[in-house]
mmCIF file of C-alpha atoms in Angstrom:
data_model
loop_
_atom_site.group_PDB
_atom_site.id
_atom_site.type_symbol
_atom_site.label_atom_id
_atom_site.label_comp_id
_atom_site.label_asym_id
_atom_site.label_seq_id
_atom_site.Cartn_x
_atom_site.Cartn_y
_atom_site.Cartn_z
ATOM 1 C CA UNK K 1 3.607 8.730 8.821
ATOM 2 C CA UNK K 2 0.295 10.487 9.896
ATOM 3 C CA UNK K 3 -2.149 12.870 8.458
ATOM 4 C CA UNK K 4 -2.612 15.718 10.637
ATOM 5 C CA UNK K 5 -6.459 16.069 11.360
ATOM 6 C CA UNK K 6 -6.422 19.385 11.929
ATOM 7 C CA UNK K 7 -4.498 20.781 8.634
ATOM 8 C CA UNK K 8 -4.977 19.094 5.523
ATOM 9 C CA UNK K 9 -1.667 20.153 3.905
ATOM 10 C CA UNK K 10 0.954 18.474 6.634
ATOM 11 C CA UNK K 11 1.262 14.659 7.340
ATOM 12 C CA UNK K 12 3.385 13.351 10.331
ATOM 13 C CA UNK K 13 6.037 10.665 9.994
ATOM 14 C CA UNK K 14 8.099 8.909 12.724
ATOM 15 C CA UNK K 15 11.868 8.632 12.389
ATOM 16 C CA UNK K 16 12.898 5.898 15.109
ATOM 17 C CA UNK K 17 16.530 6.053 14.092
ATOM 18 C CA UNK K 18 16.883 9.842 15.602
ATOM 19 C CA UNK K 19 13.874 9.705 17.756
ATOM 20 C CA UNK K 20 12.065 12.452 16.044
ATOM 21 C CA UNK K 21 8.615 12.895 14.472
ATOM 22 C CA UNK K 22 8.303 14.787 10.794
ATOM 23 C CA UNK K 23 5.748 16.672 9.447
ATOM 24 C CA UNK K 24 5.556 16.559 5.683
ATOM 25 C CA UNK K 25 3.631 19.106 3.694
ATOM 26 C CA UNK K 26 1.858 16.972 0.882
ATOM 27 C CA UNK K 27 1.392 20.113 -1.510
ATOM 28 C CA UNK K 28 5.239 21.594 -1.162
ATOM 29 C CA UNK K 29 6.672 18.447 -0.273
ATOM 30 C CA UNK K 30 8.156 20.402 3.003
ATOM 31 C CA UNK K 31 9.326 18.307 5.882
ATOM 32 C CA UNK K 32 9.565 19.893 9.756
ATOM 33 C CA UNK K 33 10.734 18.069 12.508
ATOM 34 C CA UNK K 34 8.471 17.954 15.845
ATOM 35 C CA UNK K 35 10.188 17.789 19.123
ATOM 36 C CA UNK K 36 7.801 14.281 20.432
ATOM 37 C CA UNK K 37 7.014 11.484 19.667
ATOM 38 C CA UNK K 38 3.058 10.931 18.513
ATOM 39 C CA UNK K 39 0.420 8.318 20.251
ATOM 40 C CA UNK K 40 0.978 5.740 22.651
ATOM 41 C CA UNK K 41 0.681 1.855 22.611
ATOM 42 C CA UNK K 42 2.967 -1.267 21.263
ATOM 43 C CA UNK K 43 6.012 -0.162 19.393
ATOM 44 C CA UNK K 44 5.315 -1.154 15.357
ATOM 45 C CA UNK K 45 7.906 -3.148 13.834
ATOM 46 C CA UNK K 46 8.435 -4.490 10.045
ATOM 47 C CA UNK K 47 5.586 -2.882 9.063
ATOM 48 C CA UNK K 48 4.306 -4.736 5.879
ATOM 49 C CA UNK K 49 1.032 -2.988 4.572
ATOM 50 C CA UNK K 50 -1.691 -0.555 6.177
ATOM 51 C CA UNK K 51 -5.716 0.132 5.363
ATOM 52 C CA UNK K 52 -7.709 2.503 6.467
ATOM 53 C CA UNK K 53 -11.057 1.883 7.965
ATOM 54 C CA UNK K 54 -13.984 3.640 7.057
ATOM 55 C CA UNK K 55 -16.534 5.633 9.219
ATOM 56 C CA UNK K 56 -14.041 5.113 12.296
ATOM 57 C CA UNK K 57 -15.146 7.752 15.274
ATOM 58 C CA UNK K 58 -13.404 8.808 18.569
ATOM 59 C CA UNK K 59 -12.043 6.064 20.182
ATOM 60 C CA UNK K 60 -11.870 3.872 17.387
ATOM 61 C CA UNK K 61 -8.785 2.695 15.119
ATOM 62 C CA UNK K 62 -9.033 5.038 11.743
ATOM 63 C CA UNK K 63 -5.985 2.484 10.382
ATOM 64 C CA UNK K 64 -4.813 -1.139 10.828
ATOM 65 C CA UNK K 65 -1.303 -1.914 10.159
ATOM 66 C CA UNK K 66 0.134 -5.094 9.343
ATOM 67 C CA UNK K 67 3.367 -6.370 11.261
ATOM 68 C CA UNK K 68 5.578 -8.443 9.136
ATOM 69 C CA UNK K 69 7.666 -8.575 12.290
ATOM 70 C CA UNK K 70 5.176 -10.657 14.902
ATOM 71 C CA UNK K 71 2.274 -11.540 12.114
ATOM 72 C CA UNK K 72 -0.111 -8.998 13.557
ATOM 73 C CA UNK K 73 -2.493 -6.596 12.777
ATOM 74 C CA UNK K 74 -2.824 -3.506 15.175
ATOM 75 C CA UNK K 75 -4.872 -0.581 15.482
ATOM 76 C CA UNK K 76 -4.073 2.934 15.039
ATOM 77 C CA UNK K 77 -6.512 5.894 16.194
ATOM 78 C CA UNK K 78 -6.385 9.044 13.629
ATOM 79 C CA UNK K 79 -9.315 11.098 14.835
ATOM 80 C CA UNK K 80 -8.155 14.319 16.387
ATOM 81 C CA UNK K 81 -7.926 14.572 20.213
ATOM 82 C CA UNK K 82 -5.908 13.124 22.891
ATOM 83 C CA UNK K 83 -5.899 9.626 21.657
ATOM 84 C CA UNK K 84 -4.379 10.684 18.566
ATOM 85 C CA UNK K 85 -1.662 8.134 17.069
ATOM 86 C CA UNK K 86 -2.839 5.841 20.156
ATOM 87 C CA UNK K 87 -2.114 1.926 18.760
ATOM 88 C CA UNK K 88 -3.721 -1.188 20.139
ATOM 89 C CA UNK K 89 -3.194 -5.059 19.241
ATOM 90 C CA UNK K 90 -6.202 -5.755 17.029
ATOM 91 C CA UNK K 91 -5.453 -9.751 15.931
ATOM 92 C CA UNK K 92 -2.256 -11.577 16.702
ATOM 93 C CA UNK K 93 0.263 -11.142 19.331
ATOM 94 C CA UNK K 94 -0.497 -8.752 21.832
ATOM 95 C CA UNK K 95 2.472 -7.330 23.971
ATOM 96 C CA UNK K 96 0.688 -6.938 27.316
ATOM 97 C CA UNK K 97 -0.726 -10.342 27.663
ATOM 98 C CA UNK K 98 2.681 -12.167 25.537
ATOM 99 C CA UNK K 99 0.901 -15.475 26.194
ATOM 100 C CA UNK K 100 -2.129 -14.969 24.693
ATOM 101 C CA UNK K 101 -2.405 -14.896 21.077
ATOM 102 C CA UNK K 102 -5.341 -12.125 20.561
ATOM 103 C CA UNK K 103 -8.355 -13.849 18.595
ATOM 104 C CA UNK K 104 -8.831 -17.136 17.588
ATOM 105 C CA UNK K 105 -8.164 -19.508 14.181
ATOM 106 C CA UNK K 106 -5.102 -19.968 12.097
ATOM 107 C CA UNK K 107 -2.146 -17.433 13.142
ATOM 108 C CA UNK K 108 -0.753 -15.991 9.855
ATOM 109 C CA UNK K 109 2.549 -16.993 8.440
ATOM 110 C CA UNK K 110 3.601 -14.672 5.453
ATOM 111 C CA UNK K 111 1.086 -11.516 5.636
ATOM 112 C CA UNK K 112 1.867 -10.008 2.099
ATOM 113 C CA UNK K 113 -1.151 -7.979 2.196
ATOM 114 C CA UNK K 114 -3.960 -5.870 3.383
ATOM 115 C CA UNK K 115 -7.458 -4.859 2.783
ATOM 116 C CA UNK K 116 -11.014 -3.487 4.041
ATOM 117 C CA UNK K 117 -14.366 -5.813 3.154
ATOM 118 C CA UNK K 118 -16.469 -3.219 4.595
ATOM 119 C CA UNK K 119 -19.872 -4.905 3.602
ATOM 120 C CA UNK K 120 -18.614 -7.125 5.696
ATOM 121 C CA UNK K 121 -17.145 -5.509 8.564
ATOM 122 C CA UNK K 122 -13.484 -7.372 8.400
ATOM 123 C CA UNK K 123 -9.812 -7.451 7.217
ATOM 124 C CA UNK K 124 -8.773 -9.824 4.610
ATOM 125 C CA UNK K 125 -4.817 -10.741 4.206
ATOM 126 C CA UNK K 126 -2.921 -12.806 1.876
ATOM 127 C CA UNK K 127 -0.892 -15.236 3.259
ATOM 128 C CA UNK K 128 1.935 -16.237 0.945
ATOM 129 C CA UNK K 129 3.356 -19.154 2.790
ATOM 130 C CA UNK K 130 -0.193 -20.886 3.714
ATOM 131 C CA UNK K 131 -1.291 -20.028 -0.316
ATOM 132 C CA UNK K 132 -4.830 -18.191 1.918
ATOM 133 C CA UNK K 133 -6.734 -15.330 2.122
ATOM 134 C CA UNK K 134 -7.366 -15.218 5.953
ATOM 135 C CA UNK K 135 -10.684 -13.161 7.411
ATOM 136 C CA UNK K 136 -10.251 -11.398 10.427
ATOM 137 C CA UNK K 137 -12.899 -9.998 12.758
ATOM 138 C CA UNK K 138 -11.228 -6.198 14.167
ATOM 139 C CA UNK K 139 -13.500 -6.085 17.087
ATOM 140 C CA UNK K 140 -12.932 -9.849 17.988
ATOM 141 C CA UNK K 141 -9.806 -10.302 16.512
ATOM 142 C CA UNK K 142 -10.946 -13.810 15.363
ATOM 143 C CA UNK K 143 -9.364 -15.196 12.190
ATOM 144 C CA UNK K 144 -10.425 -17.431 9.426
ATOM 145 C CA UNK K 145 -9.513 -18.691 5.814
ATOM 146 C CA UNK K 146 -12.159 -17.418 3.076
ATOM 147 C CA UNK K 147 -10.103 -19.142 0.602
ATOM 148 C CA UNK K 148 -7.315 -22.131 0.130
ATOM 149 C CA UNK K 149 -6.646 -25.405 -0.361
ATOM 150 C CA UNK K 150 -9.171 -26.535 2.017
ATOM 151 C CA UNK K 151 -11.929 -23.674 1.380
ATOM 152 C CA UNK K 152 -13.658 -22.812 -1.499
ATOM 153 C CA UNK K 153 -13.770 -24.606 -4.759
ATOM 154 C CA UNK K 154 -11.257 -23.123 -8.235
ATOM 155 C CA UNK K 155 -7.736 -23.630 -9.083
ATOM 156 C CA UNK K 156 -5.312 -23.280 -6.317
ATOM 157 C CA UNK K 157 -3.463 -20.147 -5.916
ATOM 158 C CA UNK K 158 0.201 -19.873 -6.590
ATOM 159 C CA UNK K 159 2.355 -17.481 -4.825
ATOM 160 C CA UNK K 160 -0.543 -14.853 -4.178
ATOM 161 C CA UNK K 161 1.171 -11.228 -3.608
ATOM 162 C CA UNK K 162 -1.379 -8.495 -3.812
ATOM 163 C CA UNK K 163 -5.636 -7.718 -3.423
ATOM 164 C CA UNK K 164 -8.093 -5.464 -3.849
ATOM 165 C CA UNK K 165 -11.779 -5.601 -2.759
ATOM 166 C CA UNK K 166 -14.247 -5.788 -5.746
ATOM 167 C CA UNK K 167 -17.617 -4.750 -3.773
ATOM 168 C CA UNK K 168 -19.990 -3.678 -6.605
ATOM 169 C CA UNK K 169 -19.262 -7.832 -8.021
ATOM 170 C CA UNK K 170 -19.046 -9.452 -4.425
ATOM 171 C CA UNK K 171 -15.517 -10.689 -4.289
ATOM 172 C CA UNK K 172 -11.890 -9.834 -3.658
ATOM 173 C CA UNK K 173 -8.802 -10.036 -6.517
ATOM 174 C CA UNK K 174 -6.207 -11.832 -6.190
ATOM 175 C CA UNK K 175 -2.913 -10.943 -7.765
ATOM 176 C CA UNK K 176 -0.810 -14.178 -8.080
ATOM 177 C CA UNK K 177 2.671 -15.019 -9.622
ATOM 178 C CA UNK K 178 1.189 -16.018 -12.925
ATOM 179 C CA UNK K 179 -2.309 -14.014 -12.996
ATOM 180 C CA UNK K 180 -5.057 -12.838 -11.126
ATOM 181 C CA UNK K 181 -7.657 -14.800 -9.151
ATOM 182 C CA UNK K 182 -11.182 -13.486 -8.390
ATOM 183 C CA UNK K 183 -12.451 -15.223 -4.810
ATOM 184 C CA UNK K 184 -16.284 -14.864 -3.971
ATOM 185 C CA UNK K 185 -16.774 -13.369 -0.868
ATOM 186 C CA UNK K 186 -19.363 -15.039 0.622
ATOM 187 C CA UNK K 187 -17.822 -19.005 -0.705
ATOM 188 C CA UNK K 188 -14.605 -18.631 -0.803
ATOM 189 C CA UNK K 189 -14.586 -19.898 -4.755
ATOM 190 C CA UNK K 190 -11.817 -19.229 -7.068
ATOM 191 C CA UNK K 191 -11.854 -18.618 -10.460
ATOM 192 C CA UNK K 192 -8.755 -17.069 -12.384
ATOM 193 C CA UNK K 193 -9.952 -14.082 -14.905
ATOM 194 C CA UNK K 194 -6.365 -13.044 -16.548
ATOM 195 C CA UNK K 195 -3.254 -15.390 -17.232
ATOM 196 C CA UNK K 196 -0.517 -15.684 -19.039
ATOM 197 C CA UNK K 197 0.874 -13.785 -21.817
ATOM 198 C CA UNK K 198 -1.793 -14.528 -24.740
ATOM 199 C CA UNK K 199 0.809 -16.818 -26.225
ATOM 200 C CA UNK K 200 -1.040 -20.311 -25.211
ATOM 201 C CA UNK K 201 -4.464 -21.642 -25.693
ATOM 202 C CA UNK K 202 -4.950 -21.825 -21.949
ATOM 203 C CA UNK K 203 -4.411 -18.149 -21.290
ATOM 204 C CA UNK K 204 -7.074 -15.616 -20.413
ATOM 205 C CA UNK K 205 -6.314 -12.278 -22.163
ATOM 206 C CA UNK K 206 -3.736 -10.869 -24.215
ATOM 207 C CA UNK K 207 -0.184 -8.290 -23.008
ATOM 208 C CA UNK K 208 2.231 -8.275 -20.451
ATOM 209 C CA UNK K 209 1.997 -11.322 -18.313
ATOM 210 C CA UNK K 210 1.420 -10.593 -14.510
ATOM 211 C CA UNK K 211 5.124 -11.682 -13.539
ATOM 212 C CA UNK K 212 5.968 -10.539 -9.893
ATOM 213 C CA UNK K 213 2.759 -8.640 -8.561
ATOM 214 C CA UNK K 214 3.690 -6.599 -5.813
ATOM 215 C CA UNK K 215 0.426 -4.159 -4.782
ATOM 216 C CA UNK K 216 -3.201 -3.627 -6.625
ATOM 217 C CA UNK K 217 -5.782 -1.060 -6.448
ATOM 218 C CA UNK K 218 -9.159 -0.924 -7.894
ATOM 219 C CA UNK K 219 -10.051 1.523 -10.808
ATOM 220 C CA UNK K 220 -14.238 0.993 -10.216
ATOM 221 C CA UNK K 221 -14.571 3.295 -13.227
ATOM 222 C CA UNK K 222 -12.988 1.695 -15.488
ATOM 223 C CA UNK K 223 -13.869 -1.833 -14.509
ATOM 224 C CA UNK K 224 -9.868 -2.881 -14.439
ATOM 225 C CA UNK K 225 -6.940 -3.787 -11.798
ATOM 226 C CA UNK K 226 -4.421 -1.180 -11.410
ATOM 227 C CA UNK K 227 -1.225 -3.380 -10.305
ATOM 228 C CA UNK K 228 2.911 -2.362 -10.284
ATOM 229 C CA UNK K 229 5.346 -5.486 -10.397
ATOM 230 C CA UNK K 230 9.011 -6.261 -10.888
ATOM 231 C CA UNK K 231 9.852 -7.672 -14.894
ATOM 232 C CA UNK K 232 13.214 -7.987 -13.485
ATOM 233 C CA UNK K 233 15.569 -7.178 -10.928
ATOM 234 C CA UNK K 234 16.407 -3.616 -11.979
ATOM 235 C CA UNK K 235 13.074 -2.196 -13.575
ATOM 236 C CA UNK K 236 9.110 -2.052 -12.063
ATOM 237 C CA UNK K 237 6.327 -1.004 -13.865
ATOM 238 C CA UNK K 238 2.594 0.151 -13.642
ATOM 239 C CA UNK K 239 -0.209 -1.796 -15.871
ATOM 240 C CA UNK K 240 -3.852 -2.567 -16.099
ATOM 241 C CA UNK K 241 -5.991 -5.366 -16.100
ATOM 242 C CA UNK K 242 -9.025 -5.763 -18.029
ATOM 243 C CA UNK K 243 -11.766 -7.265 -15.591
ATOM 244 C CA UNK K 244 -14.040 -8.492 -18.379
ATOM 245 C CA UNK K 245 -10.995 -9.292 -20.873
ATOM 246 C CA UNK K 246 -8.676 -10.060 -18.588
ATOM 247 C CA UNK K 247 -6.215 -8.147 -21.364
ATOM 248 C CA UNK K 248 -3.191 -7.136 -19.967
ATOM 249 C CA UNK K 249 -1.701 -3.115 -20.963
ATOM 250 C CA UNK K 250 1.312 -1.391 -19.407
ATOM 251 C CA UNK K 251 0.320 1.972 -18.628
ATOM 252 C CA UNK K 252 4.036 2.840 -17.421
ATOM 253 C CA UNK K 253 7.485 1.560 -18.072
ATOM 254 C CA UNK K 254 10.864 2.533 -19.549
ATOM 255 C CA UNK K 255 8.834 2.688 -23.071
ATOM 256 C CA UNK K 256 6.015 4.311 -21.982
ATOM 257 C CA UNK K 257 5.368 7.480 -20.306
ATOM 258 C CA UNK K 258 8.252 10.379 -19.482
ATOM 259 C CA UNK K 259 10.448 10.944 -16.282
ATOM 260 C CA UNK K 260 12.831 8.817 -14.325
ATOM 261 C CA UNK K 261 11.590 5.173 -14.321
ATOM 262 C CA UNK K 262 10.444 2.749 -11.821
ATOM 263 C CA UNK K 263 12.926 0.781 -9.514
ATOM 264 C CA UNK K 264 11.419 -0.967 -6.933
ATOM 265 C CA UNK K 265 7.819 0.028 -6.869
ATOM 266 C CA UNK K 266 6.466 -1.106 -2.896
ATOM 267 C CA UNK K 267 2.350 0.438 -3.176
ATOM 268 C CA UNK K 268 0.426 1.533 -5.781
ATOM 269 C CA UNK K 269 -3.000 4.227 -4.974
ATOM 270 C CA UNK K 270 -5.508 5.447 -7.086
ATOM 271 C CA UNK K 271 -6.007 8.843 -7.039
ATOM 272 C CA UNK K 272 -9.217 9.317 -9.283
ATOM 273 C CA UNK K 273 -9.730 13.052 -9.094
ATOM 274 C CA UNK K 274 -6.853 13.745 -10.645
ATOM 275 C CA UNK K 275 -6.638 10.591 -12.960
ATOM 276 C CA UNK K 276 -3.515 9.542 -11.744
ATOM 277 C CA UNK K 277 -2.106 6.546 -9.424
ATOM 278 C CA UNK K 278 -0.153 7.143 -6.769
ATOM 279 C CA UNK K 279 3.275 5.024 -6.549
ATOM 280 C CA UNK K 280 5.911 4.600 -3.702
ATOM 281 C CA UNK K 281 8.825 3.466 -4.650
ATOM 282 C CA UNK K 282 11.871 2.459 -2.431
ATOM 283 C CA UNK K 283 14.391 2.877 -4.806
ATOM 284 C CA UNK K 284 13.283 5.325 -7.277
ATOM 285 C CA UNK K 285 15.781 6.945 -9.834
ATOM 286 C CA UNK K 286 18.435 4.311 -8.484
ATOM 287 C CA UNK K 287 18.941 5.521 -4.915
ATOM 288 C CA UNK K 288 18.424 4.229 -1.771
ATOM 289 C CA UNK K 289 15.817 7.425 -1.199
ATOM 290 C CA UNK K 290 12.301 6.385 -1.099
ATOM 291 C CA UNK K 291 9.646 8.545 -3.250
ATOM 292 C CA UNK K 292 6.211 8.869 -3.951
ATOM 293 C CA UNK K 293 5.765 9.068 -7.171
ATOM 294 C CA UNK K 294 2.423 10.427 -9.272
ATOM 295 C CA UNK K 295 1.785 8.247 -12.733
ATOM 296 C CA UNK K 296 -0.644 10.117 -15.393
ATOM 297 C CA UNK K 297 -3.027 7.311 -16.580
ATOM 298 C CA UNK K 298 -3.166 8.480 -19.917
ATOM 299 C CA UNK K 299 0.251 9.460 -20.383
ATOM 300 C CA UNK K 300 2.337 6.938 -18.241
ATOM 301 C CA UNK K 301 3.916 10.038 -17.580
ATOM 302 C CA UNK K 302 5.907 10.002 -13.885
ATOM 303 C CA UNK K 303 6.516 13.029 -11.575
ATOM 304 C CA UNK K 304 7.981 13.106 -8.418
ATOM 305 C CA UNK K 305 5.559 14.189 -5.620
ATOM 306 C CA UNK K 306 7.601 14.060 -2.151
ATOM 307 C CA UNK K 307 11.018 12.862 -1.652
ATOM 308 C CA UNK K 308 14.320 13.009 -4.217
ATOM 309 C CA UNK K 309 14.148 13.991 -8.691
ATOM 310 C CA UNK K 310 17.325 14.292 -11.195
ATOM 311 C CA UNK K 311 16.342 17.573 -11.545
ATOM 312 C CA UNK K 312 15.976 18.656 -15.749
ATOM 313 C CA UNK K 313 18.950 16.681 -17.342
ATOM 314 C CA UNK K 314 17.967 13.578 -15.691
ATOM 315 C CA UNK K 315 21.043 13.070 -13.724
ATOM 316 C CA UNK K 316 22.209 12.643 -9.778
ATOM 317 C CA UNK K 317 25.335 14.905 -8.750
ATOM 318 C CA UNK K 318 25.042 17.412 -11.349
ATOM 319 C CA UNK K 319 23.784 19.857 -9.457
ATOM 320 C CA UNK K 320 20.288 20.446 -11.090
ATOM 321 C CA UNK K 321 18.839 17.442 -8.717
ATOM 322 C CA UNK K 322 15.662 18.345 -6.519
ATOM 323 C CA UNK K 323 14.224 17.499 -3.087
ATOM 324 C CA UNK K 324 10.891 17.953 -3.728
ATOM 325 C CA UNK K 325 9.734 19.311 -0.339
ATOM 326 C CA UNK K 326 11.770 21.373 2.111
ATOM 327 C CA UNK K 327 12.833 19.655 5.668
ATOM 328 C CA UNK K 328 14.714 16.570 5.949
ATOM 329 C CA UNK K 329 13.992 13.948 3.575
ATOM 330 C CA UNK K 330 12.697 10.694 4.431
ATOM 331 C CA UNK K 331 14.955 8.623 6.923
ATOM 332 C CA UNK K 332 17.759 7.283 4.523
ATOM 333 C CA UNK K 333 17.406 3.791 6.079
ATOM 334 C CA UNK K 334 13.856 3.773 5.785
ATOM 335 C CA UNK K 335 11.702 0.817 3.544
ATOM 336 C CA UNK K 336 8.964 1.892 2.369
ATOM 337 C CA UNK K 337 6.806 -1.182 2.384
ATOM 338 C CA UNK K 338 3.051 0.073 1.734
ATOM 339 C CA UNK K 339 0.802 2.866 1.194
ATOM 340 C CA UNK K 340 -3.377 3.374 1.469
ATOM 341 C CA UNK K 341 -4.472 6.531 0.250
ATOM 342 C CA UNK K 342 -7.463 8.616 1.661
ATOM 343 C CA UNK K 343 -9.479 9.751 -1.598
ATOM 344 C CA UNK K 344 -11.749 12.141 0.414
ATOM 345 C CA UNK K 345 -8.803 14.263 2.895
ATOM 346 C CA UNK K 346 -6.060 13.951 -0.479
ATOM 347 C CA UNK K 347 -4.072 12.206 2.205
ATOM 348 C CA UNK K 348 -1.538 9.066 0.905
ATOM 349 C CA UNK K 349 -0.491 7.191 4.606
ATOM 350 C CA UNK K 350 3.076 5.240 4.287
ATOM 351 C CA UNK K 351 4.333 2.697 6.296
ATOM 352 C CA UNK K 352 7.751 2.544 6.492
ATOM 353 C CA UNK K 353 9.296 -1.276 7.741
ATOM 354 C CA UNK K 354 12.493 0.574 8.818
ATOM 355 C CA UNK K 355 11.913 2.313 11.041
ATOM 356 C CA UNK K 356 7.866 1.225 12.109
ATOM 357 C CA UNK K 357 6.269 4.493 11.196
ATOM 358 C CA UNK K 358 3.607 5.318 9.586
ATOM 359 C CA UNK K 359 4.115 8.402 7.452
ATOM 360 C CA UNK K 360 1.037 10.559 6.027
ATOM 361 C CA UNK K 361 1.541 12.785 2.739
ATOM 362 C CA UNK K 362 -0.619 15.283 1.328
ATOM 363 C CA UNK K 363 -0.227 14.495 -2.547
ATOM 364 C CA UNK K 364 -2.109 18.136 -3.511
ATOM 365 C CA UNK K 365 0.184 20.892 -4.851
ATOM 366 C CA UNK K 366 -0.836 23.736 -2.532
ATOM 367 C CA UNK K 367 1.591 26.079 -0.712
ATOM 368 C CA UNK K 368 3.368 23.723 2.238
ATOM 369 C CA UNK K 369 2.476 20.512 0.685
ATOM 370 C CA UNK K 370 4.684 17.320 -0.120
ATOM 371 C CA UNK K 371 6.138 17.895 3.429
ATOM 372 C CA UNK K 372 6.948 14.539 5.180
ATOM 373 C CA UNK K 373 5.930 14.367 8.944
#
């Protein structure tokens, strides 16, 4: 899905499955269909996670996606123009030169995860199945580990899902099976800040243990980790982490907060101007229909944003259930995997594993928003 440059209200969203392109207005939630296709380049496939990089100009990739697919990173151009939605290999494999791996150092295994180190100029990704944070130059495509077994001194991670750049304190978080892991940015040291449940001597802060991380965003104003997991196999939630305390608090969760809850939570954004984060969830109010989902952050409240809601008495196929946003809906075989969200345009951009798109969404209620493109 795709922000449209030139109108602030209207994203654009590939649906590979009918060969058609959607626009989705963010603030009515209305969808159009577009009769091409957007951008040229390498097809995307198993999209995993997307970032957006800042200060991009013509010519230059706005967003790097992550292919779960080959193990790559690409490019994606967003400025307005003829290059528009135009993708290029960035790290990894590269489809017009198959034998030559783009970049050099250790090829990734697992990609989990995405983020921009813009005081340094490069990607970071967490590599489940190497148990690394890998480095990688865009311009060179060059990759390195910041932090594993064999770099950097601390306690070794352990299943590492999830992170989020910490700029202001020099180092990136690391949301683990277990807790979370802050990794110095210049040495590649570990040291974990938050573990456990409070229940033992050994752990570091008090609540809701960190149990199956699956995305984390940065609340810089409140000094904590915003991060939604799994606590089983039926139920997500949204909670907090304490950076000084390293206390644990769910903010949102069958007990806390109103509206339908969280199934399988995929990307969580913070949207600070209106002091809410931004959720997509794949399987949200027990359907196969993925929806972005806005959580109050006082309230745990949830409200549907773009995509399917019960309607008032909370129930499917009683004829009071909502599309929020006129058009089609998103592609009913689509997985939403990730989500980076665009504080200054009010612009949340999807990427959907399915099908390879990436989808934008305005998340503002004005007239024509919500609509999926």
């Amino acid at each position: 899905m795709l922000f449209d440059p030139s109108d602030a209200s209207r994203i654009w969203a590939t649906d590979t499955g009918h060969d058609k392109v959607f626009v989705v207005d963010l603030s009515s939630g209305d969808r159009f269909p577009l009769e091409n296709s957007l951008g040229s380049g390498p097809d995307f496939l198993r999209l995993a996670a997307v970032a957006l990089l800042p200060n991009a100009s013509s010519g230059q990739p706005a967003a790097v996606v992550l292919s779960g697919a080959d193990q790559s990173l690409y490019g994606m151009n967003l400025i307005p123009g003829s290059t528009l939605g135009d993708r290029a290999p960035l790290s990894g494999f590269d489809a017009d030169n198959p034998n030559q791996i783009r970049g050099e150092g250790p090829q990734l295994r697992n990609p989990r995860d995405l983020v921009v180190d813009a005081a340094n100029r490069r990607l970071l990704v967490a590599d489940s199945s190497a148990q690394v944070v890998v480095a990688v130059d865009p311009e060179s495509g060059d990759r390195s580990i910041l932090s594993g077994d064999a770099v950097g001194g601390g306690p070794a991670f352990g299943s590492i899902r999830a992170v989020a750049v910490d700029a202001a304190n020099n180092r990136v978080l690391v949301a683990q099976r277990g807790g979370l892991v802050a990794v110095d940015l210049d040495s590649g040291d570990r040291a974990l800040i938050s573990r456990g449940d409070g229940t033992d001597e050994t752990d570091i802060g008090t609540g809701q243990a960190i149990l199956d991380p699956i995305s984390a965003t940065l609340d810089t104003q409140n000094n904590r980790l915003l991060l939604v997991q799994l606590i089983n196999e039926d139920i997500g939630h949204l909670m907090s982490v304490d950076l000084a305390t390293g206390d644990r608090a769910v903010i949102s969760d069958q007990a806390t907060g109103s509206g339908n809850v969280l199934v399988t939570p995929k990307s969580v954004s913070l949207d600070p101007a209106n002091n809410r984060a931004v959720i997509v969830d794949s399987q949200f109010l027990g359907t196969n229909n993925d929806t972005v989902i806005a959580v109050d952050l006082d309230t745990g409240d949830r409200s549907v944003i773009s995509g399917h809601d019960r309607g008032p008495d909370g129930e499917f196929n009683s004829g009071d259930e909502q599309l929020i946003g006129g058009g089609s809906p998103f592609n009913a075989s689509a997985v939403l995997s990730d989500a980076a969200f665009d504080a200054e345009q009010g612009v949340l951009y999807v990427t959907d594993s399915a099908t390879g798109s990436l989808v934008a969404v305005d998340r503002q209620r004005r007239p024509g928003a919500g609509v999926r493109v």
